[in-house]
Amino acid sequence: MDADVVISGGGPTGLLLAAEVRLGGARVVVLERRTEPDPVPRANGLVGQVVTVLYRRGLYRTLARHGRGPKALLQRWFTGAYGTRPRPVRGFSHAGFRLDLRRLRDANPVHVLAVPQRRMEEVFEQHALALGAEIRRGHTFTGLTQDGDGVTVEVDGPDGGYRLRAAYLVGCDGSHSAVRKAAGIGFPGDTSREAVIRMAHVVLPRAALTSSGALRAADGTSYRPYQLHRTAHGAFSFASFIPGVHVLSTHEWDAPAEQAPMTVGEARASLSRVVGADVPVEPPPADGRPWILRRLTDRNNRLADPYRMGRVFVAGDAAHVLAGFGGSHLNLGLQDAVNLAWKLSLVAREAAPDTLLDTYAAERVPQARRALDRTAEQAELMAPGGEVTARRERYAQRLREPGFLREVAEAVAGLDLPYPTGAGHPMLGRMVPDLRLTHDSRRIRLAALQRTARPLLLDLTGDPALAEAAAPWRDRVDVIRATPRDPGTPPALLIRPDGYVAWATPDPAGLPAALTTWFGPPRTP
């Protein structure tokens, strides 16, 4: 074997997957056809549970600020010198409604990290390299054959074609995934052409912007930045990530799309139609940067079926595409990565049976289906027409109810559907909270123990019976004895590398079964 895992695709999902596989102790090679990171601006941030996942890996502050090189990144990662933890946002845009999340107080689950995708890829690549991943730029996946022992991957490199032999192959190569097609994995779904979406970097007139950055229309209406707005003629949003320049996005239903290349003038005309008055939009400065100028007429909602074909898996956009609002795409894809990586590493190291890998689809497909449902609901709430307006009024009334607001917030964060781990404690199948603990006479947070992505048995009982029950798994599972500082903390928790709770009870009787299910059979003395 040339590697335990080969990953096709060096975008955010593929690079984070590579780092997580290395944390699990397996060898990984990433194939990326681009010789340099894509300069075209794409995603502008992360929304949802993945923000807390990256914080627990020690990457939060590095993503928010600039780090320097793989060696420095690895040093800070191990020493924990990353500063503050993420805080929930006070408000968020959902289907054209502004959610006042301050009303949820300590129960607010929505986290946002504003970071350009190129910066994201840079940090993930440095992180993966520092952990020992091999990243081959300018190398393109061209085909595969698989058998009972592994996968032979055909690659076109700068010096010609060659082959790689690996135990497993993961396609993280986007919505047009060559890996998915070569493996014979279907991609059913639907394509909608009801709306035309235009995206462009533009300069908005200063006279039309308020001191808080809102856009004031000719009729006096003010539109907040970083929020999707529905009008009688369509929908639009705008945000500034570069001083003086805004990213503008417009949505028009039943509007014919021009056949000529997209222009800033077209973006201006579209915004003026949606707002109902002319907005004198100007082009961004001609300074050589690759500004966005894009028109979309096809909106795809698709889900790979199956997620696994033998020794081949798909993740990220290769597994699902969502044509919608709310920024759930990367949250979904990056959590595919952290879910799959530790399982691949355990199985590749022969510490767990191959059947563990079937839990990847069992856990992630329902999450993708739920995200598709949420996307469809938002699209319906943004559509034009009097019936939709009446429905939105009823929806706005429901958002005043704390219980419903929390349901929507959990959906935005991707927390509304736990993994199917069976009945029992309410924490089962959910991301463990960042508990406050006293460990080795120090006050710490649980996140400080999750940086290495090792499975944890958190023992808060002080009873040696738990450690004795887990002893045959000590090569794979760390037993942490601590004292809780949060009321209501369960006496004992088995926490997977991706942060999800696999077992929760003070009774050691069920612990060996849970350890075997998730981390393989006990080590023979």
Short mmCIF file of C-alpha atoms in Angstrom, two decimals:
data_model
loop_
_atom_site.label_atom_id
_atom_site.label_comp_id
_atom_site.label_asym_id
_atom_site.label_seq_id
_atom_site.Cartn_x
_atom_site.Cartn_y
_atom_site.Cartn_z
CA MET A 1 0.00 0.00 0.00
CA ASP A 2 1.23 3.50 -0.90
CA ALA A 3 -1.20 4.96 1.62
CA ASP A 4 -4.00 3.93 3.92
CA VAL A 5 -6.31 6.58 2.48
CA VAL A 6 -6.19 8.52 -0.80
CA ILE A 7 -8.33 11.66 -1.00
CA SER A 8 -9.23 13.19 -4.35
CA GLY A 9 -9.85 16.90 -3.88
CA GLY A 10 -7.90 19.49 -1.93
CA GLY A 11 -10.72 21.85 -1.00
CA PRO A 12 -11.79 22.47 2.62
CA THR A 13 -13.43 19.06 3.08
CA GLY A 14 -10.56 17.07 1.58
CA LEU A 15 -7.88 18.95 3.50
CA LEU A 16 -9.66 18.72 6.85
CA LEU A 17 -10.31 15.03 6.21
CA ALA A 18 -6.58 14.53 5.57
CA ALA A 19 -5.66 16.21 8.86
CA GLU A 20 -8.21 14.15 10.78
CA VAL A 21 -6.98 10.91 9.20
CA ARG A 22 -3.45 11.76 10.31
CA LEU A 23 -4.68 12.48 13.83
CA GLY A 24 -6.05 8.94 13.76
CA GLY A 25 -2.61 7.57 12.88
CA ALA A 26 -3.22 6.52 9.27
CA ARG A 27 -1.19 7.46 6.17
CA VAL A 28 -2.93 9.78 3.72
CA VAL A 29 -2.27 11.24 0.26
CA VAL A 30 -4.32 14.13 -1.13
CA LEU A 31 -4.59 14.56 -4.91
CA GLU A 32 -5.47 18.07 -6.07
CA ARG A 33 -5.57 19.01 -9.75
CA ARG A 34 -4.89 22.71 -9.07
CA THR A 35 -1.24 23.64 -8.68
CA GLU A 36 -2.18 26.61 -6.45
CA PRO A 37 -5.18 27.36 -4.21
CA ASP A 38 -8.16 28.61 -6.16
CA PRO A 39 -7.95 32.44 -6.23
CA VAL A 40 -11.64 32.90 -7.08
CA PRO A 41 -13.58 33.99 -3.95
CA ARG A 42 -16.16 31.43 -2.89
CA ALA A 43 -17.49 30.86 0.63
CA ASN A 44 -17.02 33.71 3.09
CA GLY A 45 -17.40 31.85 6.35
CA LEU A 46 -18.63 28.96 8.42
CA VAL A 47 -21.99 28.63 10.14
CA GLY A 48 -23.07 26.05 12.65
CA GLN A 49 -21.67 23.27 14.74
CA VAL A 50 -18.49 22.93 12.70
CA VAL A 51 -17.22 26.18 14.24
CA THR A 52 -17.09 24.51 17.66
CA VAL A 53 -15.55 21.39 16.11
CA LEU A 54 -12.67 23.46 14.73
CA TYR A 55 -12.29 25.21 18.07
CA ARG A 56 -11.83 21.84 19.76
CA ARG A 57 -9.08 21.05 17.27
CA GLY A 58 -7.32 24.29 18.19
CA LEU A 59 -7.92 25.92 14.81
CA TYR A 60 -10.48 28.56 15.67
CA ARG A 61 -8.17 31.50 16.33
CA THR A 62 -5.86 30.56 13.47
CA LEU A 63 -8.80 30.69 11.08
CA ALA A 64 -9.90 34.03 12.46
CA ARG A 65 -6.36 35.42 12.39
CA HIS A 66 -3.28 34.73 10.37
CA GLY A 67 -0.86 31.94 11.25
CA ARG A 68 2.64 31.47 9.89
CA GLY A 69 3.75 28.17 8.39
CA PRO A 70 3.09 24.52 9.26
CA LYS A 71 5.76 24.28 11.99
CA ALA A 72 4.44 27.27 13.92
CA LEU A 73 0.89 26.08 13.43
CA LEU A 74 1.68 22.64 14.86
CA GLN A 75 3.55 24.16 17.81
CA ARG A 76 0.63 26.41 18.75
CA TRP A 77 -1.79 23.54 18.18
CA PHE A 78 -0.03 21.35 20.75
CA THR A 79 0.57 24.14 23.28
CA GLY A 80 -3.01 25.38 23.08
CA ALA A 81 -1.98 29.01 22.48
CA TYR A 82 -5.12 29.94 20.58
CA GLY A 83 -6.85 32.39 22.86
CA THR A 84 -10.58 32.81 23.25
CA ARG A 85 -13.31 30.35 22.34
CA PRO A 86 -16.17 31.03 19.89
CA ARG A 87 -19.25 32.82 21.15
CA PRO A 88 -22.79 32.45 19.80
CA VAL A 89 -23.93 35.24 17.48
CA ARG A 90 -26.69 37.61 18.60
CA GLY A 91 -28.60 37.45 15.35
CA PHE A 92 -28.75 35.48 12.12
CA SER A 93 -30.62 35.66 8.82
CA HIS A 94 -32.96 32.78 8.05
CA ALA A 95 -35.30 32.76 5.04
CA GLY A 96 -35.32 36.55 5.04
CA PHE A 97 -36.11 36.79 8.77
CA ARG A 98 -33.65 38.19 11.24
CA LEU A 99 -33.49 35.78 14.18
CA ASP A 100 -33.01 37.60 17.49
CA LEU A 101 -30.91 34.92 19.14
CA ARG A 102 -30.31 37.03 22.26
CA ARG A 103 -33.70 35.80 23.41
CA LEU A 104 -32.26 32.29 23.78
CA ARG A 105 -29.63 33.48 26.28
CA ASP A 106 -27.36 30.54 27.23
CA ALA A 107 -29.30 28.16 24.96
CA ASN A 108 -28.17 29.90 21.74
CA PRO A 109 -26.42 27.25 19.58
CA VAL A 110 -25.54 29.36 16.50
CA HIS A 111 -21.85 30.08 15.89
CA VAL A 112 -20.42 31.92 12.90
CA LEU A 113 -16.81 32.29 11.79
CA ALA A 114 -16.20 34.83 9.02
CA VAL A 115 -13.25 33.49 7.05
CA PRO A 116 -12.71 33.41 3.26
CA GLN A 117 -12.57 29.94 1.76
CA ARG A 118 -9.06 30.52 0.44
CA ARG A 119 -7.84 31.30 3.97
CA MET A 120 -9.72 28.25 5.21
CA GLU A 121 -7.95 26.03 2.69
CA GLU A 122 -4.59 27.56 3.57
CA VAL A 123 -5.03 26.84 7.28
CA PHE A 124 -6.33 23.31 6.71
CA GLU A 125 -3.46 22.57 4.32
CA GLN A 126 -0.84 23.82 6.79
CA HIS A 127 -2.51 21.81 9.54
CA ALA A 128 -2.56 18.62 7.45
CA LEU A 129 1.07 19.06 6.35
CA ALA A 130 2.20 19.69 9.91
CA LEU A 131 0.58 16.41 10.93
CA GLY A 132 2.35 14.48 8.15
CA ALA A 133 -0.20 14.35 5.33
CA GLU A 134 1.14 14.21 1.77
CA ILE A 135 -0.51 16.72 -0.56
CA ARG A 136 0.19 16.41 -4.28
CA ARG A 137 -0.81 19.50 -6.22
CA GLY A 138 -1.11 19.26 -9.98
CA HIS A 139 -2.13 15.60 -9.69
CA THR A 140 -5.54 14.62 -11.09
CA PHE A 141 -7.59 11.51 -10.33
CA THR A 142 -8.46 9.72 -13.59
CA GLY A 143 -9.82 6.32 -12.61
CA LEU A 144 -10.01 3.47 -10.14
CA THR A 145 -10.25 -0.26 -9.75
CA GLN A 146 -10.94 -1.94 -6.46
CA ASP A 147 -10.80 -5.43 -5.01
CA GLY A 148 -11.17 -7.01 -1.61
CA ASP A 149 -7.80 -5.75 -0.40
CA GLY A 150 -7.72 -2.16 -1.62
CA VAL A 151 -8.16 0.44 -4.34
CA THR A 152 -5.83 1.15 -7.25
CA VAL A 153 -6.08 4.85 -8.10
CA GLU A 154 -5.12 6.11 -11.57
CA VAL A 155 -3.47 9.54 -11.46
CA ASP A 156 -2.33 12.03 -14.08
CA GLY A 157 0.63 13.95 -12.65
CA PRO A 158 3.03 16.59 -13.97
CA ASP A 159 5.39 13.84 -15.15
CA GLY A 160 2.70 11.62 -16.63
CA GLY A 161 0.32 8.93 -15.45
CA TYR A 162 0.93 6.64 -12.47
CA ARG A 163 -0.94 4.48 -9.97
CA LEU A 164 -1.44 4.61 -6.22
CA ARG A 165 -2.49 1.67 -4.12
CA ALA A 166 -4.50 2.39 -0.96
CA ALA A 167 -6.88 0.71 1.43
CA TYR A 168 -9.56 3.36 0.84
CA LEU A 169 -10.36 6.22 -1.52
CA VAL A 170 -12.51 9.25 -0.66
CA GLY A 171 -13.93 11.59 -3.28
CA CYS A 172 -13.97 15.17 -2.02
CA ASP A 173 -13.82 16.50 -5.57
CA GLY A 174 -16.98 18.58 -5.78
CA SER A 175 -20.45 18.30 -7.24
CA HIS A 176 -19.14 16.92 -10.56
CA SER A 177 -17.05 14.33 -8.69
CA ALA A 178 -14.98 12.10 -10.96
CA VAL A 179 -14.55 9.64 -8.08
CA ARG A 180 -18.29 9.35 -7.60
CA LYS A 181 -18.82 8.68 -11.30
CA ALA A 182 -15.94 6.20 -11.56
CA ALA A 183 -17.24 4.25 -8.56
CA GLY A 184 -20.73 4.02 -10.05
CA ILE A 185 -22.35 6.02 -7.26
CA GLY A 186 -25.61 7.70 -8.27
CA PHE A 187 -26.47 11.35 -7.68
CA PRO A 188 -30.27 11.56 -7.76
CA GLY A 189 -32.12 14.78 -7.10
CA ASP A 190 -33.67 17.64 -9.00
CA THR A 191 -32.66 20.75 -10.91
CA SER A 192 -34.77 23.89 -10.66
CA ARG A 193 -34.66 26.74 -13.17
CA GLU A 194 -37.31 28.90 -11.53
CA ALA A 195 -34.88 31.56 -10.33
CA VAL A 196 -31.90 33.42 -11.74
CA ILE A 197 -29.17 34.14 -9.20
CA ARG A 198 -26.54 36.78 -9.86
CA MET A 199 -23.46 37.31 -7.71
CA ALA A 200 -20.94 40.09 -8.13
CA HIS A 201 -18.35 42.13 -6.30
CA VAL A 202 -19.50 45.72 -6.56
CA VAL A 203 -18.99 49.16 -5.06
CA LEU A 204 -22.16 50.58 -3.55
CA PRO A 205 -22.50 54.39 -3.45
CA ARG A 206 -21.54 55.88 -0.10
CA ALA A 207 -24.53 58.16 -0.24
CA ALA A 208 -26.81 55.13 -0.19
CA LEU A 209 -25.15 53.54 2.87
CA THR A 210 -25.99 54.46 6.45
CA SER A 211 -23.39 54.78 9.21
CA SER A 212 -24.15 51.20 10.25
CA GLY A 213 -23.56 49.89 6.72
CA ALA A 214 -27.24 49.43 5.78
CA LEU A 215 -28.40 50.17 2.24
CA ARG A 216 -31.01 52.94 2.10
CA ALA A 217 -33.32 52.64 -0.90
CA ALA A 218 -34.92 55.59 -2.68
CA ASP A 219 -38.20 55.01 -0.81
CA GLY A 220 -36.40 55.27 2.55
CA THR A 221 -36.34 51.55 3.33
CA SER A 222 -33.10 50.41 4.99
CA TYR A 223 -31.69 46.95 4.29
CA ARG A 224 -29.16 45.45 6.71
CA PRO A 225 -25.96 43.89 5.40
CA TYR A 226 -25.27 40.17 5.98
CA GLN A 227 -28.98 39.38 5.69
CA LEU A 228 -31.20 38.03 2.93
CA HIS A 229 -34.07 40.40 2.09
CA ARG A 230 -37.31 39.45 0.34
CA THR A 231 -39.11 42.10 -1.67
CA ALA A 232 -42.12 42.11 -3.97
CA HIS A 233 -39.79 41.56 -6.92
CA GLY A 234 -37.24 39.04 -5.65
CA ALA A 235 -34.58 38.77 -2.97
CA PHE A 236 -31.08 40.08 -2.38
CA SER A 237 -28.23 40.23 0.11
CA PHE A 238 -25.00 42.17 0.37
CA ALA A 239 -21.97 42.03 2.62
CA SER A 240 -18.53 43.58 2.79
CA PHE A 241 -15.47 41.45 3.49
CA ILE A 242 -13.07 43.83 1.72
CA PRO A 243 -13.11 47.55 2.64
CA GLY A 244 -15.11 49.53 0.11
CA VAL A 245 -16.29 46.46 -1.82
CA HIS A 246 -19.48 44.45 -1.33
CA VAL A 247 -20.50 40.97 -2.43
CA LEU A 248 -23.96 41.38 -3.94
CA SER A 249 -26.35 38.49 -4.56
CA THR A 250 -29.76 38.85 -6.23
CA HIS A 251 -32.51 36.27 -6.76
CA GLU A 252 -35.23 36.82 -9.33
CA TRP A 253 -38.02 34.36 -10.00
CA ASP A 254 -39.41 33.86 -13.51
CA ALA A 255 -36.85 36.30 -14.89
CA PRO A 256 -35.18 35.46 -18.20
CA ALA A 257 -31.41 35.09 -17.98
CA GLU A 258 -29.19 36.93 -20.42
CA GLN A 259 -27.07 34.78 -22.71
CA ALA A 260 -24.12 37.18 -22.86
CA PRO A 261 -21.37 37.05 -20.20
CA MET A 262 -22.36 38.49 -16.82
CA THR A 263 -21.52 42.16 -16.22
CA VAL A 264 -21.66 44.56 -13.29
CA GLY A 265 -24.28 46.47 -15.26
CA GLU A 266 -26.46 43.37 -15.25
CA ALA A 267 -26.00 43.05 -11.48
CA ARG A 268 -26.99 46.71 -11.06
CA ALA A 269 -30.11 46.26 -13.20
CA SER A 270 -31.10 43.14 -11.24
CA LEU A 271 -30.65 44.87 -7.86
CA SER A 272 -32.64 47.87 -9.05
CA ARG A 273 -35.50 45.60 -10.15
CA VAL A 274 -35.50 43.71 -6.85
CA VAL A 275 -35.37 46.86 -4.72
CA GLY A 276 -37.79 48.75 -6.93
CA ALA A 277 -35.53 51.75 -7.54
CA ASP A 278 -32.24 52.39 -9.26
CA VAL A 279 -29.11 51.77 -7.17
CA PRO A 280 -26.02 53.17 -8.94
CA VAL A 281 -23.73 50.15 -8.51
CA GLU A 282 -20.15 50.52 -9.75
CA PRO A 283 -17.47 47.92 -10.64
CA PRO A 284 -14.80 47.06 -8.03
CA PRO A 285 -11.28 48.46 -8.50
CA ALA A 286 -9.28 46.94 -11.36
CA ASP A 287 -6.39 45.84 -9.16
CA GLY A 288 -5.91 42.35 -10.59
CA ARG A 289 -7.92 40.51 -7.97
CA PRO A 290 -10.29 37.77 -9.25
CA TRP A 291 -13.61 39.43 -8.42
CA ILE A 292 -16.82 37.39 -8.43
CA LEU A 293 -19.05 37.88 -11.47
CA ARG A 294 -21.40 34.92 -11.78
CA ARG A 295 -24.88 34.04 -13.03
CA LEU A 296 -26.65 30.83 -12.03
CA THR A 297 -29.75 29.51 -13.72
CA ASP A 298 -29.67 25.90 -12.47
CA ARG A 299 -30.29 25.19 -8.79
CA ASN A 300 -29.38 21.59 -7.92
CA ASN A 301 -30.47 19.62 -4.88
CA ARG A 302 -28.84 16.19 -5.03
CA LEU A 303 -27.73 13.44 -2.69
CA ALA A 304 -25.28 10.65 -3.52
CA ASP A 305 -26.69 7.15 -3.34
CA PRO A 306 -24.91 5.34 -1.79
CA TYR A 307 -22.22 7.23 0.16
CA ARG A 308 -20.03 4.13 0.03
CA MET A 309 -19.27 1.74 -2.82
CA GLY A 310 -16.92 -0.94 -1.52
CA ARG A 311 -13.72 0.86 -0.57
CA VAL A 312 -14.74 4.16 -2.11
CA PHE A 313 -16.53 6.96 -0.23
CA VAL A 314 -17.80 10.42 -1.10
CA ALA A 315 -17.93 13.48 1.16
CA GLY A 316 -18.72 17.18 0.93
CA ASP A 317 -20.13 18.43 -2.37
CA ALA A 318 -19.35 15.06 -3.95
CA ALA A 319 -21.97 13.61 -1.60
CA HIS A 320 -24.56 16.40 -1.59
CA VAL A 321 -25.35 19.75 -3.18
CA LEU A 322 -27.89 22.20 -1.81
CA ALA A 323 -29.24 25.09 -3.85
CA GLY A 324 -30.36 27.27 -1.03
CA PHE A 325 -29.84 29.80 1.68
CA GLY A 326 -28.29 29.78 5.12
CA GLY A 327 -24.66 28.74 4.65
CA SER A 328 -25.11 25.05 5.59
CA HIS A 329 -22.99 23.66 2.75
CA LEU A 330 -19.58 23.74 4.45
CA ASN A 331 -21.02 22.89 7.87
CA LEU A 332 -22.40 19.72 6.29
CA GLY A 333 -19.27 18.82 4.31
CA LEU A 334 -16.70 19.47 7.03
CA GLN A 335 -18.69 17.37 9.47
CA ASP A 336 -18.67 14.58 6.88
CA ALA A 337 -14.88 14.80 7.15
CA VAL A 338 -14.63 14.62 10.95
CA ASN A 339 -17.19 11.80 11.04
CA LEU A 340 -15.46 9.62 8.45
CA ALA A 341 -11.79 10.22 9.23
CA TRP A 342 -11.45 8.52 12.62
CA LYS A 343 -13.40 5.51 11.39
CA LEU A 344 -11.15 5.12 8.34
CA SER A 345 -8.07 5.40 10.54
CA LEU A 346 -9.24 2.76 13.01
CA VAL A 347 -10.19 0.31 10.27
CA ALA A 348 -7.05 0.98 8.19
CA ARG A 349 -4.94 0.25 11.28
CA GLU A 350 -6.95 -2.95 11.78
CA ALA A 351 -8.10 -1.77 15.21
CA ALA A 352 -11.79 -1.98 14.25
CA PRO A 353 -13.80 -4.07 11.76
CA ASP A 354 -14.76 -2.77 8.33
CA THR A 355 -18.42 -2.65 9.39
CA LEU A 356 -17.64 0.48 11.43
CA LEU A 357 -17.41 2.34 8.11
CA ASP A 358 -21.08 1.64 7.41
CA THR A 359 -21.99 4.01 10.24
CA TYR A 360 -20.68 6.92 8.13
CA ALA A 361 -23.66 6.78 5.76
CA ALA A 362 -26.05 5.77 8.54
CA GLU A 363 -25.18 8.97 10.40
CA ARG A 364 -24.45 11.48 7.65
CA VAL A 365 -27.17 10.71 5.06
CA PRO A 366 -30.00 11.71 7.45
CA GLN A 367 -28.12 14.95 8.18
CA ALA A 368 -27.91 15.72 4.46
CA ARG A 369 -31.58 14.88 3.93
CA ARG A 370 -32.53 17.18 6.79
CA ALA A 371 -30.39 19.96 5.28
CA LEU A 372 -32.15 19.47 1.93
CA ASP A 373 -35.52 19.76 3.67
CA ARG A 374 -34.45 22.94 5.45
CA THR A 375 -33.19 24.37 2.16
CA ALA A 376 -36.49 23.62 0.44
CA GLU A 377 -38.45 25.23 3.27
CA GLN A 378 -36.38 28.42 3.05
CA ALA A 379 -36.78 28.55 -0.73
CA GLU A 380 -40.56 28.27 -0.33
CA LEU A 381 -40.57 31.08 2.24
CA MET A 382 -38.56 33.34 -0.08
CA ALA A 383 -40.72 32.81 -3.19
CA PRO A 384 -42.90 35.64 -4.49
CA GLY A 385 -46.67 35.86 -4.19
CA GLY A 386 -49.41 36.81 -1.76
CA GLU A 387 -49.84 33.28 -0.39
CA VAL A 388 -46.17 33.16 0.56
CA THR A 389 -46.45 36.60 2.17
CA ALA A 390 -49.33 35.36 4.32
CA ARG A 391 -47.34 32.26 5.25
CA ARG A 392 -44.38 34.46 6.21
CA GLU A 393 -46.59 36.49 8.53
CA ARG A 394 -47.63 33.30 10.33
CA TYR A 395 -44.01 32.17 10.44
CA ALA A 396 -42.95 35.51 11.95
CA GLN A 397 -45.58 35.04 14.67
CA ARG A 398 -44.19 31.60 15.51
CA LEU A 399 -40.65 33.00 15.73
CA ARG A 400 -41.82 35.05 18.69
CA GLU A 401 -42.29 31.78 20.60
CA PRO A 402 -39.03 30.84 22.40
CA GLY A 403 -39.53 27.14 21.74
CA PHE A 404 -39.93 27.56 17.99
CA LEU A 405 -37.07 30.07 17.82
CA ARG A 406 -34.83 27.51 19.48
CA GLU A 407 -35.95 24.83 16.98
CA VAL A 408 -35.00 27.10 14.09
CA ALA A 409 -31.69 28.04 15.72
CA GLU A 410 -30.80 24.36 16.20
CA ALA A 411 -31.66 23.72 12.54
CA VAL A 412 -29.38 26.59 11.48
CA ALA A 413 -26.59 25.15 13.63
CA GLY A 414 -27.16 21.61 12.35
CA LEU A 415 -28.06 20.33 15.82
CA ASP A 416 -31.66 19.35 15.28
CA LEU A 417 -31.06 15.70 14.38
CA PRO A 418 -28.92 13.49 16.67
CA TYR A 419 -27.03 10.48 15.40
CA PRO A 420 -28.97 7.19 15.77
CA THR A 421 -27.15 5.68 18.75
CA GLY A 422 -30.17 4.18 20.50
CA ALA A 423 -32.25 5.15 23.50
CA GLY A 424 -30.80 6.36 26.76
CA HIS A 425 -29.30 9.57 28.05
CA PRO A 426 -30.35 12.78 26.20
CA MET A 427 -26.71 13.44 25.26
CA LEU A 428 -26.42 10.20 23.25
CA GLY A 429 -25.78 10.89 19.59
CA ARG A 430 -25.18 14.59 20.19
CA MET A 431 -22.10 16.77 20.34
CA VAL A 432 -20.82 16.85 23.91
CA PRO A 433 -20.94 20.33 25.47
CA ASP A 434 -17.67 22.09 26.21
CA LEU A 435 -17.83 21.06 29.86
CA ARG A 436 -15.93 22.88 32.58
CA LEU A 437 -13.78 20.45 34.52
CA THR A 438 -11.13 20.22 37.19
CA HIS A 439 -8.44 17.83 35.94
CA ASP A 440 -5.06 17.21 37.57
CA SER A 441 -5.81 20.09 39.96
CA ARG A 442 -6.30 22.47 37.01
CA ARG A 443 -9.46 24.13 35.80
CA ILE A 444 -9.90 23.32 32.13
CA ARG A 445 -12.56 22.95 29.48
CA LEU A 446 -13.28 19.66 27.76
CA ALA A 447 -12.16 21.18 24.43
CA ALA A 448 -8.57 21.21 25.71
CA LEU A 449 -8.71 17.40 25.87
CA GLN A 450 -10.12 16.96 22.35
CA ARG A 451 -7.29 18.49 20.33
CA THR A 452 -5.65 15.15 19.54
CA ALA A 453 -8.92 13.55 18.35
CA ARG A 454 -8.48 10.59 20.70
CA PRO A 455 -11.59 8.81 21.99
CA LEU A 456 -12.21 9.84 25.60
CA LEU A 457 -13.81 8.04 28.51
CA LEU A 458 -14.62 10.95 30.81
CA ASP A 459 -14.87 9.49 34.32
CA LEU A 460 -16.41 11.88 36.81
CA THR A 461 -17.29 9.17 39.36
CA GLY A 462 -13.90 8.52 40.93
CA ASP A 463 -14.79 4.82 40.89
CA PRO A 464 -11.92 2.64 39.53
CA ALA A 465 -14.47 0.23 38.01
CA LEU A 466 -14.83 2.34 34.86
CA ALA A 467 -11.10 2.46 34.19
CA GLU A 468 -10.87 -1.29 34.79
CA ALA A 469 -13.71 -1.95 32.32
CA ALA A 470 -11.97 0.21 29.69
CA ALA A 471 -8.46 -1.20 30.27
CA PRO A 472 -8.51 -3.57 27.23
CA TRP A 473 -9.02 -0.50 24.99
CA ARG A 474 -6.35 1.74 26.54
CA ASP A 475 -4.33 1.66 23.28
CA ARG A 476 -7.25 3.45 21.57
CA VAL A 477 -9.20 5.24 24.33
CA ASP A 478 -7.93 7.74 26.90
CA VAL A 479 -9.49 7.57 30.35
CA ILE A 480 -9.77 11.04 31.87
CA ARG A 481 -10.66 11.38 35.53
CA ALA A 482 -11.99 14.78 36.43
CA THR A 483 -14.45 16.69 38.60
CA PRO A 484 -17.33 18.51 36.88
CA ARG A 485 -17.93 22.21 37.44
CA ASP A 486 -21.23 22.29 35.53
CA PRO A 487 -24.44 21.11 37.24
CA GLY A 488 -26.23 18.20 35.62
CA THR A 489 -23.12 16.69 34.01
CA PRO A 490 -23.49 12.89 33.62
CA PRO A 491 -21.19 10.83 35.86
CA ALA A 492 -19.44 9.23 32.87
CA LEU A 493 -19.27 9.87 29.11
CA LEU A 494 -17.71 7.96 26.24
CA ILE A 495 -16.82 10.59 23.65
CA ARG A 496 -15.90 9.75 20.07
CA PRO A 497 -13.07 11.58 18.25
CA ASP A 498 -15.64 13.73 16.40
CA GLY A 499 -17.03 14.91 19.73
CA TYR A 500 -20.26 12.93 19.76
CA VAL A 501 -21.40 11.02 22.84
CA ALA A 502 -21.44 7.24 22.34
CA TRP A 503 -22.32 6.18 25.89
CA ALA A 504 -23.41 7.96 29.07
CA THR A 505 -24.06 6.26 32.40
CA PRO A 506 -22.28 5.62 35.69
CA ASP A 507 -22.90 1.87 35.35
CA PRO A 508 -19.86 0.15 33.76
CA ALA A 509 -21.96 -2.84 32.65
CA GLY A 510 -22.72 -1.42 29.20
CA LEU A 511 -19.34 0.17 28.63
CA PRO A 512 -17.52 -2.79 27.00
CA ALA A 513 -20.30 -3.16 24.43
CA ALA A 514 -20.12 0.54 23.53
CA LEU A 515 -16.33 0.43 23.31
CA THR A 516 -16.49 -2.61 21.03
CA THR A 517 -19.13 -1.03 18.80
CA TRP A 518 -17.20 2.16 18.18
CA PHE A 519 -13.54 1.30 18.70
CA GLY A 520 -13.22 -2.37 17.88
CA PRO A 521 -12.70 -5.50 19.96
CA PRO A 522 -10.65 -5.43 23.17
CA ARG A 523 -6.91 -5.89 22.93
CA THR A 524 -5.83 -9.43 23.68
CA PRO A 525 -3.52 -9.56 26.73
#
